[in-house]
mmCIF file of C-alpha atoms in Angstrom:
data_model
loop_
_atom_site.group_PDB
_atom_site.id
_atom_site.type_symbol
_atom_site.label_atom_id
_atom_site.label_comp_id
_atom_site.label_asym_id
_atom_site.label_seq_id
_atom_site.Cartn_x
_atom_site.Cartn_y
_atom_site.Cartn_z
ATOM 1 C CA MET A 1 79.966 216.999 8.988
ATOM 2 C CA ALA A 2 78.432 214.086 8.287
ATOM 3 C CA ARG A 3 75.779 212.981 11.262
ATOM 4 C CA TRP A 4 77.196 209.477 11.411
ATOM 5 C CA LYS A 5 80.946 207.750 12.090
ATOM 6 C CA ALA A 6 82.136 205.234 9.801
ATOM 7 C CA LEU A 7 81.368 201.795 10.952
ATOM 8 C CA PRO A 8 84.181 199.797 11.970
ATOM 9 C CA GLU A 9 85.871 198.101 9.068
ATOM 10 C CA GLU A 10 85.928 194.617 11.234
ATOM 11 C CA LEU A 11 82.338 194.862 11.181
ATOM 12 C CA ASP A 12 80.350 191.818 9.432
ATOM 13 C CA PRO A 13 78.542 193.297 6.072
ATOM 14 C CA GLN A 14 75.322 191.510 7.442
ATOM 15 C CA ILE A 15 75.684 193.323 10.611
ATOM 16 C CA GLY A 16 76.715 196.490 8.892
ATOM 17 C CA GLU A 17 74.159 196.313 6.433
ATOM 18 C CA PHE A 18 71.311 196.177 9.249
ATOM 19 C CA THR A 19 73.025 199.323 11.117
ATOM 20 C CA ARG A 20 72.954 200.997 8.039
ATOM 21 C CA GLN A 21 69.431 200.604 7.438
ATOM 22 C CA LEU A 22 68.621 201.585 10.881
ATOM 23 C CA ARG A 23 70.293 204.596 10.551
ATOM 24 C CA ARG A 24 68.429 205.390 7.113
ATOM 25 C CA LEU A 25 64.994 205.091 9.328
ATOM 26 C CA VAL A 26 66.044 207.089 11.905
ATOM 27 C CA ASP A 27 67.483 209.943 9.092
ATOM 28 C CA GLN A 28 63.788 209.479 7.252
ATOM 29 C CA GLY A 29 61.983 210.039 10.809
ATOM 30 C CA GLY A 30 64.016 213.207 11.481
ATOM 31 C CA LEU A 31 64.429 211.814 14.644
ATOM 32 C CA SER A 32 67.491 212.731 17.057
ATOM 33 C CA VAL A 33 69.246 210.221 19.349
ATOM 34 C CA ALA A 34 68.008 212.063 22.247
ATOM 35 C CA ALA A 35 64.512 211.768 20.468
ATOM 36 C CA LEU A 36 64.760 208.183 19.619
ATOM 37 C CA ALA A 37 65.527 207.501 23.470
ATOM 38 C CA ASP A 38 62.676 209.144 24.710
ATOM 39 C CA ARG A 39 60.116 207.514 22.109
ATOM 40 C CA THR A 40 61.343 203.850 22.172
ATOM 41 C CA GLY A 41 62.319 203.413 25.991
ATOM 42 C CA TYR A 42 65.981 202.634 25.105
ATOM 43 C CA SER A 43 68.553 204.986 26.710
ATOM 44 C CA ARG A 44 70.477 207.286 24.463
ATOM 45 C CA THR A 45 73.749 205.592 25.333
ATOM 46 C CA SER A 46 72.449 202.196 23.850
ATOM 47 C CA TRP A 47 71.096 203.879 20.520
ATOM 48 C CA GLU A 48 74.818 205.418 20.145
ATOM 49 C CA ARG A 49 75.872 202.065 20.321
ATOM 50 C CA TYR A 50 73.674 200.442 17.977
ATOM 51 C CA LEU A 51 73.724 202.987 15.472
ATOM 52 C CA ASN A 52 77.568 202.879 15.269
ATOM 53 C CA GLY A 53 78.070 199.024 14.926
ATOM 54 C CA ARG A 54 79.523 198.629 18.533
ATOM 55 C CA LEU A 55 76.255 196.729 19.711
ATOM 56 C CA LEU A 56 73.668 194.863 18.095
ATOM 57 C CA ALA A 57 70.428 196.248 18.881
ATOM 58 C CA PRO A 58 68.046 194.121 20.579
ATOM 59 C CA LYS A 59 64.974 192.828 18.729
ATOM 60 C CA GLY A 60 62.587 194.940 21.157
ATOM 61 C CA ALA A 61 64.459 197.744 19.934
ATOM 62 C CA VAL A 62 64.386 197.070 16.411
ATOM 63 C CA VAL A 63 60.532 196.480 16.940
ATOM 64 C CA ALA A 64 59.934 199.940 18.769
ATOM 65 C CA LEU A 65 62.117 201.835 15.991
ATOM 66 C CA ALA A 66 59.584 200.403 13.326
ATOM 67 C CA GLU A 67 56.776 201.834 15.361
ATOM 68 C CA VAL A 68 58.309 205.047 15.815
ATOM 69 C CA THR A 69 59.058 205.631 12.199
ATOM 70 C CA GLY A 70 55.744 204.101 11.055
ATOM 71 C CA THR A 71 57.444 201.184 9.429
ATOM 72 C CA SER A 72 56.790 197.501 8.796
ATOM 73 C CA PRO A 73 58.829 195.506 11.265
ATOM 74 C CA VAL A 74 58.769 192.389 9.389
ATOM 75 C CA HIS A 75 61.392 192.891 6.867
ATOM 76 C CA LEU A 76 63.541 194.913 9.671
ATOM 77 C CA THR A 77 63.269 192.125 12.388
ATOM 78 C CA THR A 78 64.222 189.624 9.179
ATOM 79 C CA MET A 79 67.405 191.627 8.828
ATOM 80 C CA TRP A 80 68.039 191.429 12.661
ATOM 81 C CA GLU A 81 67.915 187.753 12.410
ATOM 82 C CA LEU A 82 70.222 187.569 9.899
ATOM 83 C CA ALA A 83 72.716 190.103 11.556
ATOM 84 C CA GLU A 84 71.942 188.161 15.094
ATOM 85 C CA ARG A 85 73.512 184.939 13.567
ATOM 86 C CA ALA A 86 76.559 187.262 12.150
ATOM 87 C CA TRP A 87 76.854 188.311 15.592
ATOM 88 C CA SER A 88 76.842 185.081 17.315
ATOM 89 C CA ARG A 89 79.441 183.898 14.724
ATOM 90 C CA ALA A 90 81.732 186.985 15.426
ATOM 91 C CA GLU A 91 81.488 186.209 19.081
ATOM 92 C CA LEU A 92 82.211 182.702 18.957
ATOM 93 C CA ARG A 93 85.485 183.692 16.807
ATOM 94 C CA HIS A 94 86.166 186.023 19.670
ATOM 95 C CA ASP A 95 85.476 183.856 22.236
ATOM 96 C CA ARG A 96 88.132 181.130 20.691
ATOM 97 C CA THR A 97 90.839 183.477 19.989
ATOM 98 C CA MET A 98 90.342 184.468 23.928
ATOM 99 C CA GLU A 99 90.742 181.130 25.185
ATOM 100 C CA GLN A 100 93.718 180.441 22.850
ATOM 101 C CA ILE A 101 95.488 183.474 24.475
ATOM 102 C CA ARG A 102 94.718 181.966 27.917
ATOM 103 C CA ILE A 103 95.592 178.807 26.918
ATOM 104 C CA THR A 104 99.016 179.911 25.594
ATOM 105 C CA HIS A 105 99.675 182.394 28.488
ATOM 106 C CA ALA A 106 99.113 179.082 30.986
ATOM 107 C CA ARG A 107 101.628 176.919 28.849
ATOM 108 C CA ALA A 108 104.404 179.995 29.184
ATOM 109 C CA GLU A 109 103.894 180.111 32.895
ATOM 110 C CA LEU A 110 104.050 176.483 33.507
ATOM 111 C CA GLY A 111 107.132 176.494 31.236
ATOM 112 C CA ASP A 112 109.022 179.062 33.004
ATOM 113 C CA PHE A 113 108.284 177.025 36.670
ATOM 114 C CA GLY A 114 109.353 174.014 34.840
ATOM 115 C CA GLY A 115 112.641 175.754 33.813
ATOM 116 C CA GLY A 116 113.201 176.579 37.150
ATOM 117 C CA THR A 117 113.110 173.412 38.347
ATOM 118 C CA SER A 118 115.247 171.882 35.900
ATOM 119 C CA THR A 119 117.990 174.505 36.910
ATOM 120 C CA THR A 120 117.593 173.593 40.426
ATOM 121 C CA THR A 121 118.371 169.498 39.617
ATOM 122 C CA VAL A 122 121.149 170.673 37.307
ATOM 123 C CA ASP A 123 123.087 172.639 39.080
ATOM 124 C CA ALA A 124 123.143 170.622 42.335
ATOM 125 C CA PRO A 125 126.599 169.613 43.081
ATOM 126 C CA PRO A 126 127.509 165.856 43.741
ATOM 127 C CA VAL A 127 128.002 164.807 47.381
ATOM 128 C CA THR A 128 131.802 164.718 48.475
ATOM 129 C CA PRO A 129 132.504 162.730 51.450
ATOM 130 C CA PRO A 130 133.066 165.121 54.607
ATOM 131 C CA SER A 131 136.111 163.627 55.466
ATOM 132 C CA ALA A 132 138.041 164.527 52.432
ATOM 133 C CA GLU A 133 137.275 168.402 52.718
ATOM 134 C CA PRO A 134 135.451 168.896 56.005
ATOM 135 C CA PRO A 135 134.225 172.511 55.747
ATOM 136 C CA ALA A 136 133.474 172.240 51.642
ATOM 137 C CA GLY A 137 132.003 169.067 52.054
ATOM 138 C CA ARG A 138 129.429 170.285 54.327
ATOM 139 C CA ARG A 139 128.625 173.186 52.149
ATOM 140 C CA ARG A 140 128.160 170.831 49.190
ATOM 141 C CA VAL A 141 125.944 168.726 51.627
ATOM 142 C CA LEU A 142 123.813 171.370 52.363
ATOM 143 C CA LEU A 143 123.321 172.549 49.133
ATOM 144 C CA PHE A 144 122.201 168.951 47.757
ATOM 145 C CA LEU A 145 119.853 168.770 50.498
ATOM 146 C CA ALA A 146 118.276 172.314 49.793
ATOM 147 C CA GLY A 147 118.015 171.181 45.922
ATOM 148 C CA ALA A 148 116.381 167.853 46.857
ATOM 149 C CA VAL A 149 113.855 169.705 48.984
ATOM 150 C CA ALA A 150 113.211 172.186 46.189
ATOM 151 C CA VAL A 151 112.934 169.166 43.635
ATOM 152 C CA LEU A 152 110.214 167.443 45.909
ATOM 153 C CA VAL A 153 108.006 170.523 46.544
ATOM 154 C CA VAL A 154 107.807 170.806 42.616
ATOM 155 C CA LEU A 155 107.097 167.330 42.306
ATOM 156 C CA GLY A 156 104.017 167.725 45.051
ATOM 157 C CA THR A 157 103.193 170.829 43.224
ATOM 158 C CA VAL A 158 102.696 168.886 40.079
ATOM 159 C CA PHE A 159 100.993 166.300 41.119
ATOM 160 C CA LEU A 160 98.261 168.572 42.972
ATOM 161 C CA LEU A 161 98.133 170.398 39.595
ATOM 162 C CA THR A 162 97.860 167.630 37.153
ATOM 163 C CA GLY A 163 95.422 165.471 39.280
ATOM 164 C CA ARG A 164 97.849 162.571 39.685
ATOM 165 C CA GLY A 165 97.382 162.269 43.171
ATOM 166 C CA ASP A 166 95.434 159.268 44.339
ATOM 167 C CA GLY A 167 93.681 158.160 47.725
ATOM 168 C CA GLU A 168 91.861 161.298 49.672
ATOM 169 C CA GLY A 169 93.906 163.591 47.880
ATOM 170 C CA ALA A 170 92.355 162.914 44.401
ATOM 171 C CA PRO A 171 89.232 165.272 44.615
ATOM 172 C CA GLU A 172 91.847 168.147 45.535
ATOM 173 C CA ALA A 173 93.099 167.578 41.862
ATOM 174 C CA LYS A 174 89.753 167.910 40.116
ATOM 175 C CA SER A 175 89.580 170.916 37.714
ATOM 176 C CA PRO A 176 88.331 174.151 39.308
ATOM 177 C CA SER A 177 84.551 174.604 39.423
ATOM 178 C CA PRO A 178 83.025 177.774 38.285
ATOM 179 C CA SER A 179 82.749 178.885 42.099
ATOM 180 C CA VAL A 180 86.393 178.894 42.392
ATOM 181 C CA THR A 181 87.264 180.595 38.658
ATOM 182 C CA SER A 182 89.017 183.771 39.088
ATOM 183 C CA ALA A 183 88.785 186.786 36.588
ATOM 184 C CA ALA A 184 92.358 186.319 35.808
ATOM 185 C CA GLY A 185 93.308 186.392 31.883
ATOM 186 C CA LEU A 186 89.777 187.746 31.152
ATOM 187 C CA PRO A 187 89.328 190.692 28.535
ATOM 188 C CA PRO A 188 89.832 194.414 30.086
ATOM 189 C CA GLY A 189 86.803 195.494 32.203
ATOM 190 C CA VAL A 190 85.320 191.983 32.895
ATOM 191 C CA LYS A 191 85.111 191.619 36.709
ATOM 192 C CA CYS A 192 83.610 188.227 37.410
ATOM 193 C CA VAL A 193 83.525 184.961 36.153
ATOM 194 C CA GLY A 194 80.972 181.742 36.658
ATOM 195 C CA VAL A 195 79.596 181.861 40.248
ATOM 196 C CA GLY A 196 81.216 184.977 41.006
ATOM 197 C CA CYS A 197 78.480 186.834 38.725
ATOM 198 C CA THR A 198 75.761 185.538 40.286
ATOM 199 C CA GLY A 199 73.665 188.366 41.826
ATOM 200 C CA LYS A 200 75.501 191.100 40.232
ATOM 201 C CA ASP A 201 74.840 193.495 37.345
ATOM 202 C CA ALA A 202 75.860 192.631 33.950
ATOM 203 C CA GLU A 203 76.707 196.026 32.492
ATOM 204 C CA ALA A 204 78.327 196.992 35.649
ATOM 205 C CA MET A 205 80.511 193.632 35.706
ATOM 206 C CA GLY A 206 81.445 194.401 32.068
ATOM 207 C CA CYS A 207 79.536 191.066 31.025
ATOM 208 C CA SER A 208 77.375 192.752 28.355
ATOM 209 C CA GLY A 209 78.440 194.804 25.391
ATOM 210 C CA ASP A 210 80.210 193.140 22.555
ATOM 211 C CA LEU A 211 80.395 189.767 24.810
ATOM 212 C CA VAL A 212 76.761 189.128 24.723
ATOM 213 C CA THR A 213 74.397 187.100 22.730
ATOM 214 C CA THR A 214 70.594 186.201 22.972
ATOM 215 C CA ALA A 215 70.488 182.603 23.642
ATOM 216 C CA ARG A 216 66.762 182.361 23.746
ATOM 217 C CA THR A 217 63.783 184.628 22.946
ATOM 218 C CA ALA A 218 60.141 184.425 23.264
ATOM 219 C CA THR A 219 57.077 186.823 22.879
ATOM 220 C CA VAL A 220 54.754 187.188 25.514
ATOM 221 C CA GLY A 221 51.796 189.900 24.817
ATOM 222 C CA ALA A 222 53.314 193.031 23.655
ATOM 223 C CA ALA A 223 56.541 192.068 25.316
ATOM 224 C CA THR A 224 59.758 190.454 23.864
ATOM 225 C CA LEU A 225 61.652 188.166 26.564
ATOM 226 C CA GLU A 226 65.443 187.211 26.387
ATOM 227 C CA VAL A 227 68.002 185.113 27.766
ATOM 228 C CA ARG A 228 71.006 186.934 27.440
ATOM 229 C CA TYR A 229 74.286 184.925 27.652
ATOM 230 C CA SER A 230 77.731 185.828 27.813
ATOM 231 C CA ARG A 231 80.568 182.833 27.320
ATOM 232 C CA THR A 232 83.123 185.084 28.317
ATOM 233 C CA CYS A 233 81.281 185.638 31.974
ATOM 234 C CA GLY A 234 80.099 182.025 32.183
ATOM 235 C CA ALA A 235 76.851 183.498 33.432
ATOM 236 C CA ALA A 236 73.156 184.709 32.068
ATOM 237 C CA TRP A 237 70.540 186.967 32.590
ATOM 238 C CA GLY A 238 67.068 187.661 31.842
ATOM 239 C CA ARG A 239 65.746 190.965 29.762
ATOM 240 C CA ILE A 240 62.279 192.104 28.802
ATOM 241 C CA THR A 241 61.476 194.789 26.541
ATOM 242 C CA GLY A 242 57.971 196.458 25.777
ATOM 243 C CA ALA A 243 57.242 196.088 29.027
ATOM 244 C CA ALA A 244 54.430 197.902 31.276
ATOM 245 C CA PRO A 245 55.558 199.174 34.930
ATOM 246 C CA GLY A 246 55.200 196.116 37.143
ATOM 247 C CA ASP A 247 55.705 193.729 34.505
ATOM 248 C CA ARG A 248 58.427 191.108 36.346
ATOM 249 C CA VAL A 249 61.165 188.996 34.693
ATOM 250 C CA ARG A 250 63.046 186.171 36.274
ATOM 251 C CA VAL A 251 65.850 183.757 35.103
ATOM 252 C CA THR A 252 66.593 180.529 36.632
ATOM 253 C CA ALA A 253 69.594 177.995 36.257
ATOM 254 C CA ASP A 254 70.375 174.962 38.352
ATOM 255 C CA GLY A 255 67.773 175.726 40.649
ATOM 256 C CA GLU A 256 69.451 179.223 41.560
ATOM 257 C CA SER A 257 66.935 182.215 40.680
ATOM 258 C CA GLU A 258 67.480 186.035 40.305
ATOM 259 C CA ARG A 259 64.681 188.471 39.554
ATOM 260 C CA GLY A 260 64.337 191.912 38.256
ATOM 261 C CA GLU A 261 61.415 193.945 38.076
ATOM 262 C CA ALA A 262 60.473 196.820 35.189
ATOM 263 C CA VAL A 263 60.414 200.313 36.932
ATOM 264 C CA ALA A 264 57.568 202.653 36.263
ATOM 265 C CA GLY A 265 58.277 204.827 33.430
ATOM 266 C CA GLU A 266 60.536 202.266 31.383
ATOM 267 C CA THR A 267 59.752 199.668 28.978
ATOM 268 C CA TYR A 268 62.761 197.212 29.770
ATOM 269 C CA THR A 269 64.526 195.862 32.761
ATOM 270 C CA TYR A 270 67.018 192.836 33.295
ATOM 271 C CA THR A 271 67.674 190.790 35.806
ATOM 272 C CA PRO A 272 70.825 189.668 37.813
ATOM 273 C CA MET A 273 73.383 187.339 36.610
ATOM 274 C CA VAL A 274 72.922 183.457 37.459
ATOM 275 C CA ALA A 275 76.106 181.216 36.557
ATOM 276 C CA VAL A 276 75.962 178.838 33.774
ATOM 277 C CA GLY A 277 78.337 176.379 31.938
ATOM 278 C CA ARG A 278 76.494 176.882 28.687
ATOM 279 C CA ALA A 279 73.435 179.025 27.369
ATOM 280 C CA GLY A 280 70.771 175.921 27.177
ATOM 281 C CA GLU A 281 71.023 176.010 30.941
ATOM 282 C CA ALA A 282 69.232 179.200 31.691
ATOM 283 C CA GLU A 283 65.459 179.877 30.984
ATOM 284 C CA ALA A 284 63.553 183.099 31.706
ATOM 285 C CA CYS A 285 60.290 183.898 32.301
ATOM 286 C CA VAL A 286 58.168 186.643 33.175
ATOM 287 C CA THR A 287 54.700 187.963 34.742
ATOM 288 C CA LEU A 288 52.906 190.806 33.347
ATOM 289 C CA VAL A 289 50.650 192.886 35.235
ATOM 290 C CA SER A 290 47.853 191.875 33.144
ATOM 291 C CA GLY A 291 48.235 188.149 34.612
ATOM 292 C CA ARG A 292 49.580 186.646 31.661
ATOM 293 C CA THR A 293 52.634 184.529 31.774
ATOM 294 C CA GLY A 294 55.092 182.773 29.695
ATOM 295 C CA CYS A 295 58.644 181.548 29.399
ATOM 296 C CA THR A 296 61.785 181.035 26.873
ATOM 297 C CA LYS A 297 61.794 177.377 25.205
#
């Protein structure tokens, strides 16, 4: 039985070649996935995802693999940079597809809503003088009034949704901010969006994996510092790899700050998330136990 599973057919060729290179190094080093996890500080589950093309390995993991296998990291990190660009392009295409799906669903919902309004208006019978047919006339008047009320309710709703009201009602018609954005219409497994993600764990909320990219990176001492960004969740977080116990990393965005600390025995950690409108709004900084500090640019 082959050791490795076939890579996904839809995987970008650049990412596929990079993943196969990682596999060759692991095979040449005679390493099991468990041994690889133990010697690099990255979990077994993470390495299984990296080596099966389901998640792009972070730069810190690539450098750690080079060290474990006695390989020069220069060529490997160059391949990683090319794969990272390909991965970002794939994520952008995915985001655009999901955005188009959400727009289509929204238009469908509005179309159904408008259809109901049109039916109510057309089916409303004309007013007949009560004196002509007293019982039937009263019924027609009641039906007409009910239809008129329904039309007024619909018009009021449309004004609120489209922001065409004025005066004191105008602020209420603005587009929703991230703080009131819900997770409706998001990919399966994603549990938060915008401010709803602030202070929460990216993996637990389904914002990592295929939905994340590295927005910024910096090297501080032996550690690699990254700003991780999920456009789907509208959130970012800081991550440090190659860390020493006690190293601290934090991420800031629009004055909000969350901090995570490396735990003894681990070589990486990441912060809780902060809400951002775009990747460039977030900055990650690290303070090493040696006293050295640094931030992403």
